[in-house]
Amino acid sequence: MPDDRYHSSRRRSRSPNHSRRDRDHHHKRRSRSPASIQLPLNARALVKHDLKQFKRLFGLYLDIQKQIDIDELDETEIKGRWKSFLGKWNRAELAEGWYDPVTKEKADRAASEAKTTRRSPPSREQPEQDYRQHEQQTATSQPAADQEDSEDEYGPSLPTNTGRAGPTVPSVQDLQYRNGRLASIIRRHATQGSQITELAEEDEIARRQDLRFDRKMDRKLQKERLEELNPRAEPGSRERQLEKKREKAVANRAFREEKSPGAEEVGESDLIGGEDGIKAHIQATQRKKSERELRKEEILRAREAEREERLAHHRVKEEKTMEMLKNLARQRYG
């Protein structure tokens, strides 16, 4: 129970602060509400359900400011753009001409005339001209410092159409299409050229084969005619063997006659040297061998003489040393 009283006292002690904060927060939210903003020409703030009543004015706004036809939009996009227009209207961000009831009346009258006459949508030139005249009068009456730089502050303006009829700069797709066409034409010509080259090569090969076949048949025909004029003997007979021998001799004779004139026949005696040449070669070899032995013996004798000379020099040196030692011993010991 004491705990309950303690908690209840804490809640009661904090309740005034909570209520005061709630009132301040509610007051701030009410201060930020659109109703607190003074709209131009004492216009009222719009709500979401005013779309049906202000649809023609909203359509005129989209046509002039955004170049969009409201009849071409679906319901979802119309609601989204109406929400944006609603926020600008309630925040007084639009030009003063949009808040003028005359603008709404002109938009409604133009829509009703278009509906009754059942013809194409009425021209926007007359309402736009009247509205622009009204905007000019309003702008001259207001000080220049109150005008801002945004397009909505300047009010509706006529759509500008600066497009010109005639040829235009080719786009990337046009250039790609042109390059593709040129590449296809080049490939087609290259393919035709390669086909022509292949056909020419095939014709040349066929011509060579025909010529080779014609020559072969001509040789065969000449051989048959020669055999008719000079028939050969039967194979394996004596006459046939003699004919082969004669043909071989003729072939060898023709080969000898066709040799180059610079080639001369050299006898075996000139190539090898004959018996005298062989003996001379043997004698020269022995002579070279004896000369090598003599040189070797001379070298050995020279080395032996040098060795004897060095030994004699050492002996003389030792004798002098011993003689000197003997003299020293005699001088010291008598």
mmCIF file of C-alpha atoms in Angstrom:
data_model
loop_
_atom_site.group_PDB
_atom_site.id
_atom_site.type_symbol
_atom_site.label_atom_id
_atom_site.label_comp_id
_atom_site.label_asym_id
_atom_site.label_seq_id
_atom_site.Cartn_x
_atom_site.Cartn_y
_atom_site.Cartn_z
ATOM 1 C CA MET A 1 0.000 0.000 0.000
ATOM 2 C CA PRO A 2 2.724 2.553 0.748
ATOM 3 C CA ASP A 3 4.252 1.757 -2.603
ATOM 4 C CA ASP A 4 0.945 2.418 -4.346
ATOM 5 C CA ARG A 5 0.601 5.779 -2.628
ATOM 6 C CA TYR A 6 4.174 6.599 -3.546
ATOM 7 C CA HIS A 7 3.613 5.798 -7.219
ATOM 8 C CA SER A 8 0.301 7.617 -7.278
ATOM 9 C CA SER A 9 1.903 10.680 -5.716
ATOM 10 C CA ARG A 10 4.660 10.561 -8.324
ATOM 11 C CA ARG A 11 2.080 10.332 -11.086
ATOM 12 C CA ARG A 12 0.106 13.196 -9.617
ATOM 13 C CA SER A 13 3.251 15.286 -9.199
ATOM 14 C CA ARG A 14 4.214 14.769 -12.855
ATOM 15 C CA SER A 15 0.774 15.115 -14.374
ATOM 16 C CA PRO A 16 0.834 18.968 -14.537
ATOM 17 C CA ASN A 17 4.119 18.899 -16.447
ATOM 18 C CA HIS A 18 2.800 16.310 -18.877
ATOM 19 C CA SER A 19 -0.354 18.273 -19.519
ATOM 20 C CA ARG A 20 1.637 21.473 -20.040
ATOM 21 C CA ARG A 21 3.978 19.785 -22.547
ATOM 22 C CA ASP A 22 1.011 18.305 -24.375
ATOM 23 C CA ARG A 23 -0.626 21.721 -24.611
ATOM 24 C CA ASP A 24 2.618 23.295 -25.890
ATOM 25 C CA HIS A 25 3.103 20.543 -28.460
ATOM 26 C CA HIS A 26 -0.511 20.830 -29.599
ATOM 27 C CA HIS A 27 -0.138 24.600 -29.794
ATOM 28 C CA LYS A 28 2.990 24.266 -31.940
ATOM 29 C CA ARG A 29 1.261 21.831 -34.267
ATOM 30 C CA ARG A 30 -1.691 24.176 -34.575
ATOM 31 C CA SER A 31 0.659 27.097 -35.186
ATOM 32 C CA ARG A 32 2.234 25.176 -38.093
ATOM 33 C CA SER A 33 -1.120 24.295 -39.652
ATOM 34 C CA PRO A 34 -1.968 25.795 -43.056
ATOM 35 C CA ALA A 35 -4.875 27.754 -41.595
ATOM 36 C CA SER A 36 -2.448 30.077 -39.808
ATOM 37 C CA ILE A 37 -0.935 31.275 -43.149
ATOM 38 C CA GLN A 38 -2.625 34.279 -44.739
ATOM 39 C CA LEU A 39 -3.264 33.474 -48.412
ATOM 40 C CA PRO A 40 -3.332 36.201 -51.095
ATOM 41 C CA LEU A 41 -6.700 37.837 -51.922
ATOM 42 C CA ASN A 42 -8.203 36.243 -48.787
ATOM 43 C CA ALA A 43 -8.369 32.874 -50.530
ATOM 44 C CA ARG A 44 -9.237 29.861 -48.465
ATOM 45 C CA ALA A 45 -6.975 26.907 -47.844
ATOM 46 C CA LEU A 46 -7.670 23.872 -49.971
ATOM 47 C CA VAL A 47 -8.092 20.294 -48.838
ATOM 48 C CA LYS A 48 -7.786 16.982 -50.638
ATOM 49 C CA HIS A 49 -11.507 16.779 -51.420
ATOM 50 C CA ASP A 50 -11.497 20.104 -53.323
ATOM 51 C CA LEU A 51 -10.033 18.406 -56.404
ATOM 52 C CA LYS A 52 -13.409 18.107 -58.107
ATOM 53 C CA GLN A 53 -14.227 21.786 -57.552
ATOM 54 C CA PHE A 54 -10.788 23.130 -58.562
ATOM 55 C CA LYS A 55 -10.035 20.526 -61.233
ATOM 56 C CA ARG A 56 -10.238 22.990 -64.148
ATOM 57 C CA LEU A 57 -8.022 25.524 -62.394
ATOM 58 C CA PHE A 58 -5.600 22.718 -61.558
ATOM 59 C CA GLY A 59 -5.689 21.603 -65.203
ATOM 60 C CA LEU A 60 -4.896 25.152 -66.345
ATOM 61 C CA TYR A 61 -1.971 25.232 -63.904
ATOM 62 C CA LEU A 62 -0.561 21.961 -65.272
ATOM 63 C CA ASP A 63 -1.044 23.110 -68.853
ATOM 64 C CA ILE A 64 0.706 26.459 -68.378
ATOM 65 C CA GLN A 65 3.410 25.601 -65.842
ATOM 66 C CA LYS A 66 4.200 21.955 -66.692
ATOM 67 C CA GLN A 67 2.936 21.654 -70.312
ATOM 68 C CA ILE A 68 0.852 18.619 -69.265
ATOM 69 C CA ASP A 69 -2.710 17.830 -70.368
ATOM 70 C CA ILE A 70 -4.730 16.702 -67.366
ATOM 71 C CA ASP A 71 -7.047 14.594 -69.545
ATOM 72 C CA GLU A 72 -4.082 12.389 -70.526
ATOM 73 C CA LEU A 73 -3.138 11.548 -66.914
ATOM 74 C CA ASP A 74 -4.485 8.623 -64.950
ATOM 75 C CA GLU A 75 -6.190 9.018 -61.593
ATOM 76 C CA THR A 76 -3.123 8.087 -59.522
ATOM 77 C CA GLU A 77 -0.872 10.664 -61.191
ATOM 78 C CA ILE A 78 -3.592 13.320 -60.943
ATOM 79 C CA LYS A 79 -3.852 12.732 -57.185
ATOM 80 C CA GLY A 80 -0.084 12.934 -56.770
ATOM 81 C CA ARG A 81 0.218 16.196 -58.695
ATOM 82 C CA TRP A 82 -2.859 17.591 -56.878
ATOM 83 C CA LYS A 83 -1.123 16.896 -53.566
ATOM 84 C CA SER A 84 1.918 18.904 -54.702
ATOM 85 C CA PHE A 85 -0.311 21.749 -55.956
ATOM 86 C CA LEU A 86 -2.245 21.655 -52.692
ATOM 87 C CA GLY A 87 0.909 22.125 -50.630
ATOM 88 C CA LYS A 88 2.086 25.085 -52.721
ATOM 89 C CA TRP A 89 -1.389 26.669 -52.547
ATOM 90 C CA ASN A 90 -1.685 26.382 -48.769
ATOM 91 C CA ARG A 91 1.882 27.652 -48.226
ATOM 92 C CA ALA A 92 1.194 30.688 -50.451
ATOM 93 C CA GLU A 93 4.044 29.722 -52.775
ATOM 94 C CA LEU A 94 2.041 30.322 -55.963
ATOM 95 C CA ALA A 95 1.694 33.616 -57.754
ATOM 96 C CA GLU A 96 -1.134 35.858 -56.657
ATOM 97 C CA GLY A 97 -2.970 35.386 -59.943
ATOM 98 C CA TRP A 98 -3.776 31.780 -59.109
ATOM 99 C CA TYR A 99 -5.677 32.873 -55.988
ATOM 100 C CA ASP A 100 -7.856 35.282 -57.978
ATOM 101 C CA PRO A 101 -11.440 33.940 -58.344
ATOM 102 C CA VAL A 102 -11.533 35.387 -61.868
ATOM 103 C CA THR A 103 -8.927 32.856 -62.998
ATOM 104 C CA LYS A 104 -11.016 29.990 -61.636
ATOM 105 C CA GLU A 105 -14.169 31.340 -63.282
ATOM 106 C CA LYS A 106 -12.435 31.616 -66.658
ATOM 107 C CA ALA A 107 -11.109 28.076 -66.392
ATOM 108 C CA ASP A 108 -14.562 26.726 -65.455
ATOM 109 C CA ARG A 109 -16.247 28.716 -68.240
ATOM 110 C CA ALA A 110 -13.795 27.436 -70.840
ATOM 111 C CA ALA A 111 -14.367 23.854 -69.660
ATOM 112 C CA SER A 112 -18.172 24.229 -69.753
ATOM 113 C CA GLU A 113 -18.077 25.723 -73.258
ATOM 114 C CA ALA A 114 -15.919 22.858 -74.464
ATOM 115 C CA LYS A 115 -18.331 20.363 -72.918
ATOM 116 C CA THR A 116 -21.491 21.926 -74.409
ATOM 117 C CA THR A 117 -20.161 22.445 -77.933
ATOM 118 C CA ARG A 118 -18.538 18.946 -78.057
ATOM 119 C CA ARG A 119 -15.590 20.009 -80.086
ATOM 120 C CA SER A 120 -11.871 20.020 -79.602
ATOM 121 C CA PRO A 121 -10.505 21.553 -76.420
ATOM 122 C CA PRO A 122 -10.820 25.350 -76.504
ATOM 123 C CA SER A 123 -7.831 27.466 -77.256
ATOM 124 C CA ARG A 124 -5.973 28.684 -74.239
ATOM 125 C CA GLU A 125 -4.948 31.934 -75.851
ATOM 126 C CA GLN A 126 -7.856 34.119 -74.648
ATOM 127 C CA PRO A 127 -7.849 32.981 -70.967
ATOM 128 C CA GLU A 128 -4.090 33.154 -70.923
ATOM 129 C CA GLN A 129 -4.056 36.661 -72.404
ATOM 130 C CA ASP A 130 -6.654 37.849 -69.883
ATOM 131 C CA TYR A 131 -4.760 36.239 -67.064
ATOM 132 C CA ARG A 132 -1.463 37.749 -68.213
ATOM 133 C CA GLN A 133 -3.061 41.199 -68.367
ATOM 134 C CA HIS A 134 -4.344 40.684 -64.843
ATOM 135 C CA GLU A 135 -0.878 39.536 -63.735
ATOM 136 C CA GLN A 136 0.742 42.610 -65.270
ATOM 137 C CA GLN A 137 -1.666 44.875 -63.429
ATOM 138 C CA THR A 138 -1.009 43.023 -60.174
ATOM 139 C CA ALA A 139 2.763 43.144 -60.691
ATOM 140 C CA THR A 140 2.727 46.916 -61.280
ATOM 141 C CA SER A 141 0.707 47.452 -58.117
ATOM 142 C CA GLN A 142 3.097 45.394 -55.946
ATOM 143 C CA PRO A 143 6.587 46.583 -54.933
ATOM 144 C CA ALA A 144 9.527 45.020 -56.760
ATOM 145 C CA ALA A 145 11.076 43.737 -53.526
ATOM 146 C CA ASP A 146 8.172 41.309 -52.940
ATOM 147 C CA GLN A 147 8.750 39.440 -56.231
ATOM 148 C CA GLU A 148 10.792 36.213 -56.140
ATOM 149 C CA ASP A 149 12.752 34.372 -58.815
ATOM 150 C CA SER A 150 10.894 31.065 -58.971
ATOM 151 C CA GLU A 151 8.662 30.278 -61.939
ATOM 152 C CA ASP A 152 5.609 29.839 -59.687
ATOM 153 C CA GLU A 153 6.045 33.363 -58.279
ATOM 154 C CA TYR A 154 5.930 34.905 -61.747
ATOM 155 C CA GLY A 155 2.629 33.211 -62.453
ATOM 156 C CA PRO A 156 1.447 31.269 -65.473
ATOM 157 C CA SER A 157 3.311 31.845 -68.702
ATOM 158 C CA LEU A 158 2.590 30.821 -72.237
ATOM 159 C CA PRO A 159 4.356 27.676 -73.356
ATOM 160 C CA THR A 160 7.253 28.478 -75.629
ATOM 161 C CA ASN A 161 7.700 26.353 -78.711
ATOM 162 C CA THR A 162 11.057 27.061 -80.330
ATOM 163 C CA GLY A 163 11.191 23.875 -82.391
ATOM 164 C CA ARG A 164 11.846 24.262 -86.098
ATOM 165 C CA ALA A 165 10.761 22.006 -88.891
ATOM 166 C CA GLY A 166 13.430 20.488 -91.080
ATOM 167 C CA PRO A 167 16.495 18.275 -90.781
ATOM 168 C CA THR A 168 17.962 17.781 -87.317
ATOM 169 C CA VAL A 169 21.291 16.641 -85.945
ATOM 170 C CA PRO A 170 21.546 12.826 -86.220
ATOM 171 C CA SER A 171 21.224 10.982 -82.944
ATOM 172 C CA VAL A 172 23.434 8.200 -81.623
ATOM 173 C CA GLN A 173 20.953 5.585 -82.855
ATOM 174 C CA ASP A 174 21.037 7.106 -86.354
ATOM 175 C CA LEU A 175 24.840 7.001 -86.418
ATOM 176 C CA GLN A 176 24.883 3.403 -85.161
ATOM 177 C CA TYR A 177 22.350 2.402 -87.824
ATOM 178 C CA ARG A 178 24.439 4.106 -90.522
ATOM 179 C CA ASN A 179 27.659 2.451 -89.331
ATOM 180 C CA GLY A 180 25.921 -0.924 -89.207
ATOM 181 C CA ARG A 181 24.668 -0.504 -92.767
ATOM 182 C CA LEU A 182 28.145 0.467 -94.009
ATOM 183 C CA ALA A 183 29.716 -2.494 -92.201
ATOM 184 C CA SER A 184 27.167 -4.902 -93.704
ATOM 185 C CA ILE A 185 27.813 -3.523 -97.217
ATOM 186 C CA ILE A 186 31.587 -3.856 -96.751
ATOM 187 C CA ARG A 187 31.209 -7.411 -95.461
ATOM 188 C CA ARG A 188 28.958 -8.312 -98.388
ATOM 189 C CA HIS A 189 31.477 -6.956 -100.917
ATOM 190 C CA ALA A 190 34.340 -8.710 -99.112
ATOM 191 C CA THR A 191 32.395 -11.976 -99.160
ATOM 192 C CA GLN A 192 31.695 -11.585 -102.861
ATOM 193 C CA GLY A 193 35.384 -10.821 -103.512
ATOM 194 C CA SER A 194 36.504 -13.885 -101.542
ATOM 195 C CA GLN A 195 33.996 -16.038 -103.407
ATOM 196 C CA ILE A 196 35.314 -14.742 -106.740
ATOM 197 C CA THR A 197 38.896 -15.470 -105.636
ATOM 198 C CA GLU A 198 37.970 -18.995 -104.560
ATOM 199 C CA LEU A 199 36.222 -19.626 -107.873
ATOM 200 C CA ALA A 200 39.279 -18.364 -109.778
ATOM 201 C CA GLU A 201 41.577 -20.646 -107.767
ATOM 202 C CA GLU A 202 39.307 -23.628 -108.368
ATOM 203 C CA ASP A 203 39.261 -22.868 -112.105
ATOM 204 C CA GLU A 204 43.071 -22.661 -112.177
ATOM 205 C CA ILE A 205 43.423 -25.999 -110.364
ATOM 206 C CA ALA A 206 40.934 -27.635 -112.727
ATOM 207 C CA ARG A 207 42.792 -26.195 -115.744
ATOM 208 C CA ARG A 208 46.129 -27.576 -114.502
ATOM 209 C CA GLN A 209 44.626 -30.998 -113.882
ATOM 210 C CA ASP A 210 43.118 -31.044 -117.372
ATOM 211 C CA LEU A 211 46.451 -30.013 -118.915
ATOM 212 C CA ARG A 212 48.315 -32.700 -116.951
ATOM 213 C CA PHE A 213 45.803 -35.317 -118.047
ATOM 214 C CA ASP A 214 46.066 -34.206 -121.693
ATOM 215 C CA ARG A 215 49.872 -34.499 -121.596
ATOM 216 C CA LYS A 216 49.671 -37.937 -120.035
ATOM 217 C CA MET A 217 47.272 -39.127 -122.706
ATOM 218 C CA ASP A 218 49.487 -37.624 -125.427
ATOM 219 C CA ARG A 219 52.569 -39.461 -124.125
ATOM 220 C CA LYS A 220 50.620 -42.677 -123.952
ATOM 221 C CA LEU A 221 49.431 -42.217 -127.534
ATOM 222 C CA GLN A 222 52.953 -41.501 -128.797
ATOM 223 C CA LYS A 223 54.267 -44.583 -127.012
ATOM 224 C CA GLU A 224 51.594 -46.731 -128.619
ATOM 225 C CA ARG A 225 52.428 -45.336 -132.056
ATOM 226 C CA LEU A 226 56.144 -45.982 -131.498
ATOM 227 C CA GLU A 227 55.445 -49.562 -130.514
ATOM 228 C CA GLU A 228 53.377 -49.980 -133.653
ATOM 229 C CA LEU A 229 56.259 -48.718 -135.823
ATOM 230 C CA ASN A 230 58.993 -50.613 -133.942
ATOM 231 C CA PRO A 231 57.436 -53.418 -131.958
ATOM 232 C CA ARG A 232 59.375 -54.763 -129.002
ATOM 233 C CA ALA A 233 60.433 -58.335 -128.603
ATOM 234 C CA GLU A 234 58.605 -60.653 -126.313
ATOM 235 C CA PRO A 235 59.479 -60.325 -122.637
ATOM 236 C CA GLY A 236 62.127 -62.775 -121.424
ATOM 237 C CA SER A 237 63.454 -63.557 -124.894
ATOM 238 C CA ARG A 238 67.044 -63.125 -126.058
ATOM 239 C CA GLU A 239 66.117 -60.250 -128.318
ATOM 240 C CA ARG A 240 64.484 -58.402 -125.427
ATOM 241 C CA GLN A 241 67.602 -58.751 -123.264
ATOM 242 C CA LEU A 242 69.781 -57.369 -126.055
ATOM 243 C CA GLU A 243 67.420 -54.425 -126.469
ATOM 244 C CA LYS A 244 67.649 -53.627 -122.749
ATOM 245 C CA LYS A 245 71.440 -53.796 -122.935
ATOM 246 C CA ARG A 246 71.525 -51.429 -125.894
ATOM 247 C CA GLU A 247 69.138 -49.015 -124.152
ATOM 248 C CA LYS A 248 71.337 -49.034 -121.061
ATOM 249 C CA ALA A 249 74.457 -48.329 -123.114
ATOM 250 C CA VAL A 250 72.720 -45.439 -124.856
ATOM 251 C CA ALA A 251 71.639 -44.003 -121.514
ATOM 252 C CA ASN A 252 75.189 -44.249 -120.117
ATOM 253 C CA ARG A 253 76.640 -42.597 -123.204
ATOM 254 C CA ALA A 254 74.152 -39.769 -122.938
ATOM 255 C CA PHE A 255 75.032 -39.315 -119.276
ATOM 256 C CA ARG A 256 78.761 -39.071 -120.103
ATOM 257 C CA GLU A 257 78.118 -36.561 -122.830
ATOM 258 C CA GLU A 258 76.017 -34.406 -120.540
ATOM 259 C CA LYS A 259 78.842 -33.984 -117.991
ATOM 260 C CA SER A 260 80.159 -30.468 -117.320
ATOM 261 C CA PRO A 261 83.172 -29.423 -119.432
ATOM 262 C CA GLY A 262 85.210 -28.448 -116.340
ATOM 263 C CA ALA A 263 85.359 -31.999 -114.991
ATOM 264 C CA GLU A 264 88.480 -33.902 -116.101
ATOM 265 C CA GLU A 265 89.337 -37.529 -115.643
ATOM 266 C CA VAL A 266 92.240 -38.164 -113.279
ATOM 267 C CA GLY A 267 94.105 -41.428 -113.216
ATOM 268 C CA GLU A 268 94.598 -43.603 -110.179
ATOM 269 C CA SER A 269 98.331 -42.990 -110.263
ATOM 270 C CA ASP A 270 97.711 -39.272 -109.893
ATOM 271 C CA LEU A 271 95.194 -39.742 -107.120
ATOM 272 C CA ILE A 272 97.145 -42.296 -105.069
ATOM 273 C CA GLY A 273 100.636 -41.689 -106.487
ATOM 274 C CA GLY A 274 101.501 -45.173 -107.762
ATOM 275 C CA GLU A 275 104.227 -47.380 -106.303
ATOM 276 C CA ASP A 276 106.869 -44.668 -106.462
ATOM 277 C CA GLY A 277 104.568 -42.266 -104.745
ATOM 278 C CA ILE A 278 103.816 -44.723 -101.978
ATOM 279 C CA LYS A 279 107.518 -45.391 -101.371
ATOM 280 C CA ALA A 280 108.255 -41.692 -101.336
ATOM 281 C CA HIS A 281 105.451 -41.183 -98.858
ATOM 282 C CA ILE A 282 106.863 -43.914 -96.589
ATOM 283 C CA GLN A 283 110.361 -42.469 -96.792
ATOM 284 C CA ALA A 284 109.081 -38.986 -95.984
ATOM 285 C CA THR A 285 107.237 -40.370 -92.979
ATOM 286 C CA GLN A 286 110.348 -42.137 -91.709
ATOM 287 C CA ARG A 287 112.403 -39.041 -92.292
ATOM 288 C CA LYS A 288 109.980 -36.965 -90.264
ATOM 289 C CA LYS A 289 110.097 -39.574 -87.529
ATOM 290 C CA SER A 290 113.882 -39.569 -87.420
ATOM 291 C CA GLU A 291 113.911 -35.786 -87.350
ATOM 292 C CA ARG A 292 111.578 -35.799 -84.355
ATOM 293 C CA GLU A 293 113.794 -38.308 -82.576
ATOM 294 C CA LEU A 294 116.884 -36.231 -83.291
ATOM 295 C CA ARG A 295 115.241 -33.107 -81.925
ATOM 296 C CA LYS A 296 114.166 -35.044 -78.860
ATOM 297 C CA GLU A 297 117.703 -36.346 -78.287
ATOM 298 C CA GLU A 298 119.138 -32.852 -78.654
ATOM 299 C CA ILE A 299 116.685 -31.527 -76.077
ATOM 300 C CA LEU A 300 117.612 -34.313 -73.659
ATOM 301 C CA ARG A 301 121.337 -33.637 -74.099
ATOM 302 C CA ALA A 302 120.820 -29.919 -73.492
ATOM 303 C CA ARG A 303 118.860 -30.598 -70.311
ATOM 304 C CA GLU A 304 121.569 -33.019 -69.100
ATOM 305 C CA ALA A 305 124.264 -30.405 -69.721
ATOM 306 C CA GLU A 306 122.326 -27.803 -67.778
ATOM 307 C CA ARG A 307 121.890 -30.239 -64.901
ATOM 308 C CA GLU A 308 125.619 -31.024 -64.802
ATOM 309 C CA GLU A 309 126.426 -27.336 -64.834
ATOM 310 C CA ARG A 310 124.114 -26.649 -61.884
ATOM 311 C CA LEU A 311 125.613 -29.560 -59.931
ATOM 312 C CA ALA A 312 129.161 -28.298 -60.566
ATOM 313 C CA HIS A 313 128.163 -24.853 -59.374
ATOM 314 C CA HIS A 314 126.748 -26.301 -56.160
ATOM 315 C CA ARG A 315 129.886 -28.388 -55.586
ATOM 316 C CA VAL A 316 132.113 -25.323 -55.961
ATOM 317 C CA LYS A 317 129.950 -23.412 -53.553
ATOM 318 C CA GLU A 318 130.064 -26.195 -50.977
ATOM 319 C CA GLU A 319 133.831 -26.485 -51.282
ATOM 320 C CA LYS A 320 134.231 -22.765 -50.659
ATOM 321 C CA THR A 321 131.975 -22.975 -47.645
ATOM 322 C CA MET A 322 133.932 -25.923 -46.157
ATOM 323 C CA GLU A 323 137.234 -24.159 -46.786
ATOM 324 C CA MET A 324 135.988 -21.074 -44.976
ATOM 325 C CA LEU A 325 134.822 -23.145 -42.008
ATOM 326 C CA LYS A 326 138.156 -24.944 -41.805
ATOM 327 C CA ASN A 327 140.036 -21.631 -41.778
ATOM 328 C CA LEU A 328 137.857 -20.351 -38.962
ATOM 329 C CA ALA A 329 138.454 -23.508 -36.947
ATOM 330 C CA ARG A 330 142.215 -23.299 -37.384
ATOM 331 C CA GLN A 331 142.236 -19.638 -36.381
ATOM 332 C CA ARG A 332 140.223 -20.320 -33.240
ATOM 333 C CA TYR A 333 141.649 -23.601 -32.065
ATOM 334 C CA GLY A 334 145.153 -23.481 -33.638
#
